[in-house]
XYZ file of C-alpha atoms in Angstrom:
461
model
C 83.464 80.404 -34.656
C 84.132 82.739 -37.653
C 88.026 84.349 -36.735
C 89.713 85.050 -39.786
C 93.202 85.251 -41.681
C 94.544 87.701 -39.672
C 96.254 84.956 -37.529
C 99.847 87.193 -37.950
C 101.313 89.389 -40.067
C 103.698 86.880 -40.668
C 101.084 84.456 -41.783
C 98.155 84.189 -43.913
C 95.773 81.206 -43.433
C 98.487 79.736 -41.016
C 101.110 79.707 -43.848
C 104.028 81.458 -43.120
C 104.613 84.567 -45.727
C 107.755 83.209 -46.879
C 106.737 79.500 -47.300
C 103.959 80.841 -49.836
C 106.019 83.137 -51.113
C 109.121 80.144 -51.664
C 105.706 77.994 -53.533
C 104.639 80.834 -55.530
C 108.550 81.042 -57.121
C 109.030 77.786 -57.484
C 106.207 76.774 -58.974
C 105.974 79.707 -61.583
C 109.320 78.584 -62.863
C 107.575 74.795 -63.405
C 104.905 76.459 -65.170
C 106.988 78.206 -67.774
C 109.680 75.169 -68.538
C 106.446 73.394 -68.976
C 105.177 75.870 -71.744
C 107.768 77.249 -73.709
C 105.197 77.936 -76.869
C 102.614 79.243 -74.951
C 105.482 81.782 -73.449
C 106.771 82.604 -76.807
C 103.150 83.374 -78.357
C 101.504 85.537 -74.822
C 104.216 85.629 -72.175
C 104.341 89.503 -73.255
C 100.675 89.190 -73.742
C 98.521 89.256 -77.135
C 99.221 91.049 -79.441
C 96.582 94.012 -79.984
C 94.608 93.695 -77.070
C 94.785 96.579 -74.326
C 96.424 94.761 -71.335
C 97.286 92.566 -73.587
C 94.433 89.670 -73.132
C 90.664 89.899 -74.788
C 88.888 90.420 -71.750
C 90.653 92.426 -68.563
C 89.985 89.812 -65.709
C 92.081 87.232 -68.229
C 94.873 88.777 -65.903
C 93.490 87.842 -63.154
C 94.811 84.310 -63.558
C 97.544 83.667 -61.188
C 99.851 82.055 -63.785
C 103.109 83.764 -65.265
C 100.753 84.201 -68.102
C 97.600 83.245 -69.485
C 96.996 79.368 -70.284
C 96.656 79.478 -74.241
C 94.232 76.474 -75.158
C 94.573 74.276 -77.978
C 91.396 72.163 -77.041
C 88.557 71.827 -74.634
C 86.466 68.673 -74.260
C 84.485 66.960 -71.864
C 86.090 68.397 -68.273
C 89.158 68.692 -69.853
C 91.272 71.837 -71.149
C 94.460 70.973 -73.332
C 97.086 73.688 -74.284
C 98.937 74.806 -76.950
C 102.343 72.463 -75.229
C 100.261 69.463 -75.066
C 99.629 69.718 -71.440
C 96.241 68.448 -70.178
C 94.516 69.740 -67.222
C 91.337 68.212 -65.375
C 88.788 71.189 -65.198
C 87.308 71.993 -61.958
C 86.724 75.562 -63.359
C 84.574 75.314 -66.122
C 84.586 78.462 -67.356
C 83.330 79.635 -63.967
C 80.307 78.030 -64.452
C 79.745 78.636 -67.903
C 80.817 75.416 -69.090
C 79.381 73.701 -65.692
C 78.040 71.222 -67.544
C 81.268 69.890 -69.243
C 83.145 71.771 -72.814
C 80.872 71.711 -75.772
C 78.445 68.952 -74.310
C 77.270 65.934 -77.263
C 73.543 67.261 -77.622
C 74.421 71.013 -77.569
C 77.384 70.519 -79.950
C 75.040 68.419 -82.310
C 72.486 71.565 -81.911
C 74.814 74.194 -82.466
C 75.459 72.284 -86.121
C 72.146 71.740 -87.069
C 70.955 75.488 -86.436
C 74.760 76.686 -88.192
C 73.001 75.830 -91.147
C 69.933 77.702 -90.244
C 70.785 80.857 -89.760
C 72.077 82.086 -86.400
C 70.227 85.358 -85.926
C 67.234 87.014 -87.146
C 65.183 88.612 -84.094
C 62.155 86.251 -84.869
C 61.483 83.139 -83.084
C 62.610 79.326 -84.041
C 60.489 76.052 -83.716
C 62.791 75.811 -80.437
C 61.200 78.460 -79.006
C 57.966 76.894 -78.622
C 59.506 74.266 -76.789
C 61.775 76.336 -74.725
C 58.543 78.665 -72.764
C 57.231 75.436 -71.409
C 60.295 73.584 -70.794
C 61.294 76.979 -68.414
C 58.138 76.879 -66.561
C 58.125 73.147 -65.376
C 61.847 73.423 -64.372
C 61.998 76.407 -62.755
C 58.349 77.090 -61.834
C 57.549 80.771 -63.053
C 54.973 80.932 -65.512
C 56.310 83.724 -67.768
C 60.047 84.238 -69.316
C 62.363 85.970 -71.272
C 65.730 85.650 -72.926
C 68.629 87.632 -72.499
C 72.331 86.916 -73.379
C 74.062 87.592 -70.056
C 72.657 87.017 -66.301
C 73.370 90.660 -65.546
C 71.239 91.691 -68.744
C 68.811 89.688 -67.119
C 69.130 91.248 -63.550
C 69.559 94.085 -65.318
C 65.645 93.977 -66.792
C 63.923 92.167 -63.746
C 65.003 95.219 -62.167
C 64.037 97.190 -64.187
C 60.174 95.250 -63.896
C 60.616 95.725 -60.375
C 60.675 99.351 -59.921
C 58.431 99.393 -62.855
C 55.876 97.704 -60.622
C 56.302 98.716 -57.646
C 56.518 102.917 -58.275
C 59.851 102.338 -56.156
C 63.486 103.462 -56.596
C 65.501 101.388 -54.413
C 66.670 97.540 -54.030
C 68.831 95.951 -51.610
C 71.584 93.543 -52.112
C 73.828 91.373 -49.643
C 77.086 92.158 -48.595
C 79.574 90.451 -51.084
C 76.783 89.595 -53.358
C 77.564 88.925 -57.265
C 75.393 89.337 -59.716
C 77.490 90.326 -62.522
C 78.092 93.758 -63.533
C 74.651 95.307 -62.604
C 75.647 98.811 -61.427
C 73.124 98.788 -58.295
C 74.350 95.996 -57.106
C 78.331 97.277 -56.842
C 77.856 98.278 -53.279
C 79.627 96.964 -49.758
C 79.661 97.386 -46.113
C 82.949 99.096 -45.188
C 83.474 99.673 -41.197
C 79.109 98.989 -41.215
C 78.852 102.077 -43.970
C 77.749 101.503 -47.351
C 80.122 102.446 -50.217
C 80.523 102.022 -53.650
C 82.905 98.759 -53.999
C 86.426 99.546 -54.001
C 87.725 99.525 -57.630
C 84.748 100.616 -59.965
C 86.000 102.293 -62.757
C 84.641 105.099 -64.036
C 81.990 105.694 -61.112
C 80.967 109.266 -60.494
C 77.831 108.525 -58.996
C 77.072 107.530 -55.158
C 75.255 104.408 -55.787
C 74.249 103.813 -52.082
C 71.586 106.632 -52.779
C 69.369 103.779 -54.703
C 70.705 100.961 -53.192
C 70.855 99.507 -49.886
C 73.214 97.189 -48.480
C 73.355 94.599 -45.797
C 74.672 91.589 -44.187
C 73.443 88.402 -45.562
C 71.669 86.211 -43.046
C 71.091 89.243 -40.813
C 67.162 88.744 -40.425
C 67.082 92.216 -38.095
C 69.081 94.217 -40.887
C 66.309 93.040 -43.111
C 63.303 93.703 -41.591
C 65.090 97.385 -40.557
C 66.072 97.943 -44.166
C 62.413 97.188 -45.659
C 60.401 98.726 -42.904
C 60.248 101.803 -44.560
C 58.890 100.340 -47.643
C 60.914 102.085 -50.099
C 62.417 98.942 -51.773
C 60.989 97.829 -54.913
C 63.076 94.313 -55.133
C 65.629 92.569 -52.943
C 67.914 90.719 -55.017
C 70.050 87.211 -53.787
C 71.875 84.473 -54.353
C 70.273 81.861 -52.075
C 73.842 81.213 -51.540
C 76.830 83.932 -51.204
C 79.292 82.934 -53.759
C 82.290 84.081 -56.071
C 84.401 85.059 -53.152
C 84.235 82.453 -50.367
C 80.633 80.432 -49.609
C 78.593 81.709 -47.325
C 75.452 79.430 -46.405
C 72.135 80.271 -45.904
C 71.409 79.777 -42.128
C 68.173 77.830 -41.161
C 65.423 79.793 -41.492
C 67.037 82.959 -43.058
C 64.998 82.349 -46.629
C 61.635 81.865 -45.075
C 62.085 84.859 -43.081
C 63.280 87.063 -46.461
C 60.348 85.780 -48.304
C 57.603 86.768 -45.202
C 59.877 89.747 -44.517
C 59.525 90.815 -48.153
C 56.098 90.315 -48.851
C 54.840 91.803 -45.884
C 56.971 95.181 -46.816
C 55.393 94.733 -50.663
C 58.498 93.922 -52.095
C 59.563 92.112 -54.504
C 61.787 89.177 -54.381
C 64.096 88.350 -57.150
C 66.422 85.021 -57.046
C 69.672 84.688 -58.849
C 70.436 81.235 -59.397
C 73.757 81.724 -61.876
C 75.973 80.041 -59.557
C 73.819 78.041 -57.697
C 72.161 76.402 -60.377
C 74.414 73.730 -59.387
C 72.062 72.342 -56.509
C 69.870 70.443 -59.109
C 67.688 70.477 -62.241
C 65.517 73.300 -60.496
C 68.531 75.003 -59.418
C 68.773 76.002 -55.170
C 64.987 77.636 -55.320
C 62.950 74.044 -56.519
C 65.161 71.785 -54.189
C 64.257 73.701 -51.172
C 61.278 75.377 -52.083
C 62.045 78.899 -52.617
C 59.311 81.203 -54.271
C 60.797 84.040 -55.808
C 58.756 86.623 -57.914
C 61.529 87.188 -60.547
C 64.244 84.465 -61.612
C 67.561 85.210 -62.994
C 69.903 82.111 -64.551
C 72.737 82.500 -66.874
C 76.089 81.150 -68.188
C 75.304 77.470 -68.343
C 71.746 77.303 -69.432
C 72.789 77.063 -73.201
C 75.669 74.696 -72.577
C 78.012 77.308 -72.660
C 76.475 79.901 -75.484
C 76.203 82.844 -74.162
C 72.735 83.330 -73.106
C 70.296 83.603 -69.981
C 67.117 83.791 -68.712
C 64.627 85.888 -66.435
C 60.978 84.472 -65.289
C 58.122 86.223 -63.487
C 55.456 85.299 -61.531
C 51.710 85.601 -62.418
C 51.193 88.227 -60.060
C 54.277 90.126 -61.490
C 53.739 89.412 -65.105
C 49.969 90.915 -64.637
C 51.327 94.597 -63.049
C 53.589 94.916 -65.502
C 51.612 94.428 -68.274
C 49.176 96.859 -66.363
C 52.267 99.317 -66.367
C 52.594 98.781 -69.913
C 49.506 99.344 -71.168
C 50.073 103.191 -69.112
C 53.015 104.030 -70.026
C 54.475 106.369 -72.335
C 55.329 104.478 -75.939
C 58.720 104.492 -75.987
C 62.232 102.234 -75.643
C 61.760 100.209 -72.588
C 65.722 99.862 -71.625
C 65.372 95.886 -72.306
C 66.499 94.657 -75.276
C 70.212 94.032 -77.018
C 69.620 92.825 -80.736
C 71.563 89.138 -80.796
C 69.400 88.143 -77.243
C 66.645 85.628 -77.890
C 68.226 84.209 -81.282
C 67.780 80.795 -82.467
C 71.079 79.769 -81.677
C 70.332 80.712 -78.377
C 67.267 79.036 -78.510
C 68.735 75.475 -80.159
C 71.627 75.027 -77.519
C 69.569 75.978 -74.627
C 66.489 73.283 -75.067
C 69.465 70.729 -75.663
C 70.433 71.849 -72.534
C 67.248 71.386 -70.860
C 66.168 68.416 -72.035
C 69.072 66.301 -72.514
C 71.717 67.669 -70.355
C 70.615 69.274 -66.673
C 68.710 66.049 -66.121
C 67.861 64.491 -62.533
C 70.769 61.352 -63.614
C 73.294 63.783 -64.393
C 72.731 65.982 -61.185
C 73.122 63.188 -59.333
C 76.253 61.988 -60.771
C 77.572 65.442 -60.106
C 76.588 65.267 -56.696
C 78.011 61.930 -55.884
C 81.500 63.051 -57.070
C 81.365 66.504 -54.812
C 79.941 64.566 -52.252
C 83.577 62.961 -52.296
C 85.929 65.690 -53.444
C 84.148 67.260 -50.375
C 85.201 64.802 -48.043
C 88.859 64.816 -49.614
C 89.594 68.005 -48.919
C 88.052 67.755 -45.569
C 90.290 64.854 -44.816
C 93.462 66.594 -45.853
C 92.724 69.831 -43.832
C 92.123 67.393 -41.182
C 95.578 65.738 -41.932
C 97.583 68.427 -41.671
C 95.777 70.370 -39.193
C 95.146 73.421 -41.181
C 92.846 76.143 -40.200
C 90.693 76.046 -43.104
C 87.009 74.276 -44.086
C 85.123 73.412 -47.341
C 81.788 74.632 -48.329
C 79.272 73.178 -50.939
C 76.070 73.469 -52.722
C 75.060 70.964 -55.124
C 78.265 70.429 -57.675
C 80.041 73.621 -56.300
C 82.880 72.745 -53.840
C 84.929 75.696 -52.393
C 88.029 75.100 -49.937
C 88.512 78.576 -48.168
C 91.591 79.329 -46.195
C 90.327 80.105 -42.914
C 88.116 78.572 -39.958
C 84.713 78.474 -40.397
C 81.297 77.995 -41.644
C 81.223 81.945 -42.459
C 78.147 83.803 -41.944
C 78.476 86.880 -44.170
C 79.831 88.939 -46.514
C 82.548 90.474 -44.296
C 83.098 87.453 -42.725
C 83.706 86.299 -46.595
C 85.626 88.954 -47.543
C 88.232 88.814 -44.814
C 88.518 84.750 -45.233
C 89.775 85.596 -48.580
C 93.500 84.914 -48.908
C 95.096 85.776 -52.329
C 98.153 85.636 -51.715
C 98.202 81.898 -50.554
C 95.787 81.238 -52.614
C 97.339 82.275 -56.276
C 100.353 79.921 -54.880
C 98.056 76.844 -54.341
C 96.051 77.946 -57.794
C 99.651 77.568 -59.804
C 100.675 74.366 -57.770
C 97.638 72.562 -58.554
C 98.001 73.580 -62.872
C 101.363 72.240 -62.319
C 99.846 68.633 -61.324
C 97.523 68.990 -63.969
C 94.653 70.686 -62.301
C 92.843 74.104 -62.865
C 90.146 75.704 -60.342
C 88.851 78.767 -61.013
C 91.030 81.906 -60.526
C 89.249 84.409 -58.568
C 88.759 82.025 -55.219
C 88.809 78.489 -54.417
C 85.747 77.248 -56.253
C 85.580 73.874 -58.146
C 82.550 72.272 -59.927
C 81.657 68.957 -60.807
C 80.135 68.420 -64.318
C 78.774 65.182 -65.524
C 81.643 64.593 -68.001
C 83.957 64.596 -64.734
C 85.566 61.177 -63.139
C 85.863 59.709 -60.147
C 89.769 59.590 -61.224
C 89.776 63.073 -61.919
C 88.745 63.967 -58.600
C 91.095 61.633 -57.176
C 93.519 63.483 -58.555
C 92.490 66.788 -57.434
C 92.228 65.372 -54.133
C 95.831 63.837 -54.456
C 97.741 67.128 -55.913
C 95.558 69.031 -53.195
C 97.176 67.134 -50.245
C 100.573 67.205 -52.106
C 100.384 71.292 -51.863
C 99.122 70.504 -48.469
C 102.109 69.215 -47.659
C 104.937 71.698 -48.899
C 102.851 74.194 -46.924
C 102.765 72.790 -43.649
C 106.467 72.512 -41.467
């Protein structure tokens, strides 16, 4: 069954309007009281910033204002007031593996006094290539400083390759700010997604759109071969988590070859299945890899990999085409400190004991939301890959993007977002997703689980 939030207008997620809307007050005026210097310093926002944060979606927090933070360590955030908060969010992922982890902090000091850009390559280098290739299986990589500069250039390699103009993306995909990929399915039509600023151009003309774990859609949308690349998550995510159904990535990858197209996997978010991310645990074989945010510990920085096959056409396209600026590049990617945080990273922090420690502990916090849901007989599930755990007002398991998109309850869920900070908990802001790091405790997700079932509570008659 996949129904939805539209239960009543009176309702969202089976929460009456005014019992979220009674939560939301209340709880706004606990979160000011409990931060009178943080409201004196941004409550009218920062001074000299447009908006009047650093970065737009800073608003997007659904606090009276912005948390100011004094301190960050381990999977814990402390603010300016002295309030400490256990850290589910983790920087959406960028910090997924805990704030300023031991070896990358310790790496970060030793290549301070080294220099910290100089578009040449470091002793680290040479050990990051190979360390790349054994954990993520791709024989041939690159650096960039954001996952969507990565996507960004695999794409790039794709239509490079291929002599093709189009790709195809999922329904309520993410992949950062890559402009092909800013497309939806509204009433079954593709459109530009709602909200792009600044768009004047119909991006639906180079990019096509469908559901995600819709095998027929695929094999309709590549029988024309006319897509150079599809790109995915394995798993929807950064709205609420859609699952792969059984089957659906076998078909893509058959589907995909057999329309010569190329495959490109974008493991940012779901690099929290294990060491080798969702594509080595279930044996994915993708021609171009994408991973950002937390592969440097929380510097920014990502990566892209090819395959052999990939690697040799485009250097076959290279060695054709006219001399010239390739549209890949940005001068600060692929600097040493770049280089230094990320093979602390790989070799002393995403290892196989830490994974599953992580996995133990949302293995649990899993099973404690359940069991409140349960308890209070809410219409709502949890979803999870790896060290990601997502609650998501509304029955489920969801199949889709739509299906995803009309789950999504703001509303209620910017009420439950502020209750939880107010019991000393912070998830991310945009949706419902928390992540386990290995500097989290069983305690601390006892506590989520506790403050969870206490929110539970004032909800439900």
């Amino acid at each position: 069954m996949h129904s939805t939030n539209s239960y009543s207008k009176a309702s969202i997620g089976g929460i009456s309007r005014d019992r979220i809307a009674a939560l939301r007050t209340s709880e706004a005026n606990t979160f000011r009281k409990a931060r009178p210097k943080s409201q004196a310093k941004v409550g009218n926002g920062l001074p000299g910033f447009f908006g009047g944060v650093p970065m737009h979606w800073m608003n997007d927090w659904p606090t009276p204002f912005p948390i100011l933070v004094e301190s960050a360590k381990g999977a814990a955030i402390t603010d300016i007031d002295g309030n400490r908060l256990d850290d589910f969010c983790l920087g959406d992922t960028g910090s997924m593996f805990g704030h300023s982890p031991p070896p990358v902090a310790r790496a970060i000091r030793r290549q301070a006094g080294r220099g910290l850009t100089y578009m040449l390559p470091s002793e680290d280098a040479l050990a990051i290539g190979p360390l790349l290739t054994q954990r993520f299986g791709l024989p041939f990589w690159q650096i960039a400083t954001t996952a969507t500069d990565a996507n960004r250039f695999a794409l790039r390699v794709a239509r490079a390759v291929t002599g093709r103009e189009k790709i195809l993306v999922f329904n309520g995909c993410y992949h950062g700010s890559v402009d092909e990929t800013m497309v939806r399915m509204v009433d079954g039509k593709p459109v530009n997604r709602p909200g792009l600023a600044g768009e004047f151009r119909d991006l639906t003309k180079t990019a096509k759109v469908i559901e995600f774990n819709d095998v027929a859609a695929l094999q309709a949308a590549l029988k024309d071969k006319d897509v150079a690349c599809v790109i995915a998550e394995p798993v929807l995510t950064n709205s609420c988590m859609v699952l792969p159904d059984p089957g659906f990535h076998d078909a893509l990858r058959k589907l995909t070859r057999a329309a010569g197209t190329l495959l490109l996997i974008d493991e940012t978010h779901t690099i929290s299945t294990g060491p080798g991310g969702y594509t080595r645990k279930f044996g994915l074989q993708p021609d171009l890899f994408v991973l950002g945010k937390p592969i440097a510990g929380g510097v920014p920085a990502s990566v892209w990999g090819m395959s052999d096959e990939v690697a040799s056409r485009y250097a076959d396209y290279n060695r054709t085409k006219e001399p010239g600026y390739s549209g890949m590049g940005t001068t600060l990617s692929a600097n040493p400190l770049q280089f230094a945080a990320m093979r602390a990273t790989l070799e002393e922090v995403m290892t196989q004991e830490n994974y599953a420690r992580m996995d133990r502990l949302a293995l649990r916090l899993d099973a404690g939301l359940t069991g409140v849901i349960d308890r209070y007989n809410l219409p709502w599930h949890v979803a999870r890959v790896g060290a990601r755990v997502e609650f998501i007002c509304a029955p489920g398991p969801l199949r889709n993007g739509a299906e995803a998109e009309t789950a999504h309850a703001p509303e209620l869920e910017a009420a439950i977002h502020v209750a939880l900070v107010n019991q000393g908990v912070l998830i991310a802001p945009f949706h419902n997703m928390m992540l386990i790091s290995p500097a989290t405790t069983g305690a601390q997700v006892n506590r989520l689980i506790t403050a969870f079932a206490t929110v539970a509570a004032r909800l439900t008659p």
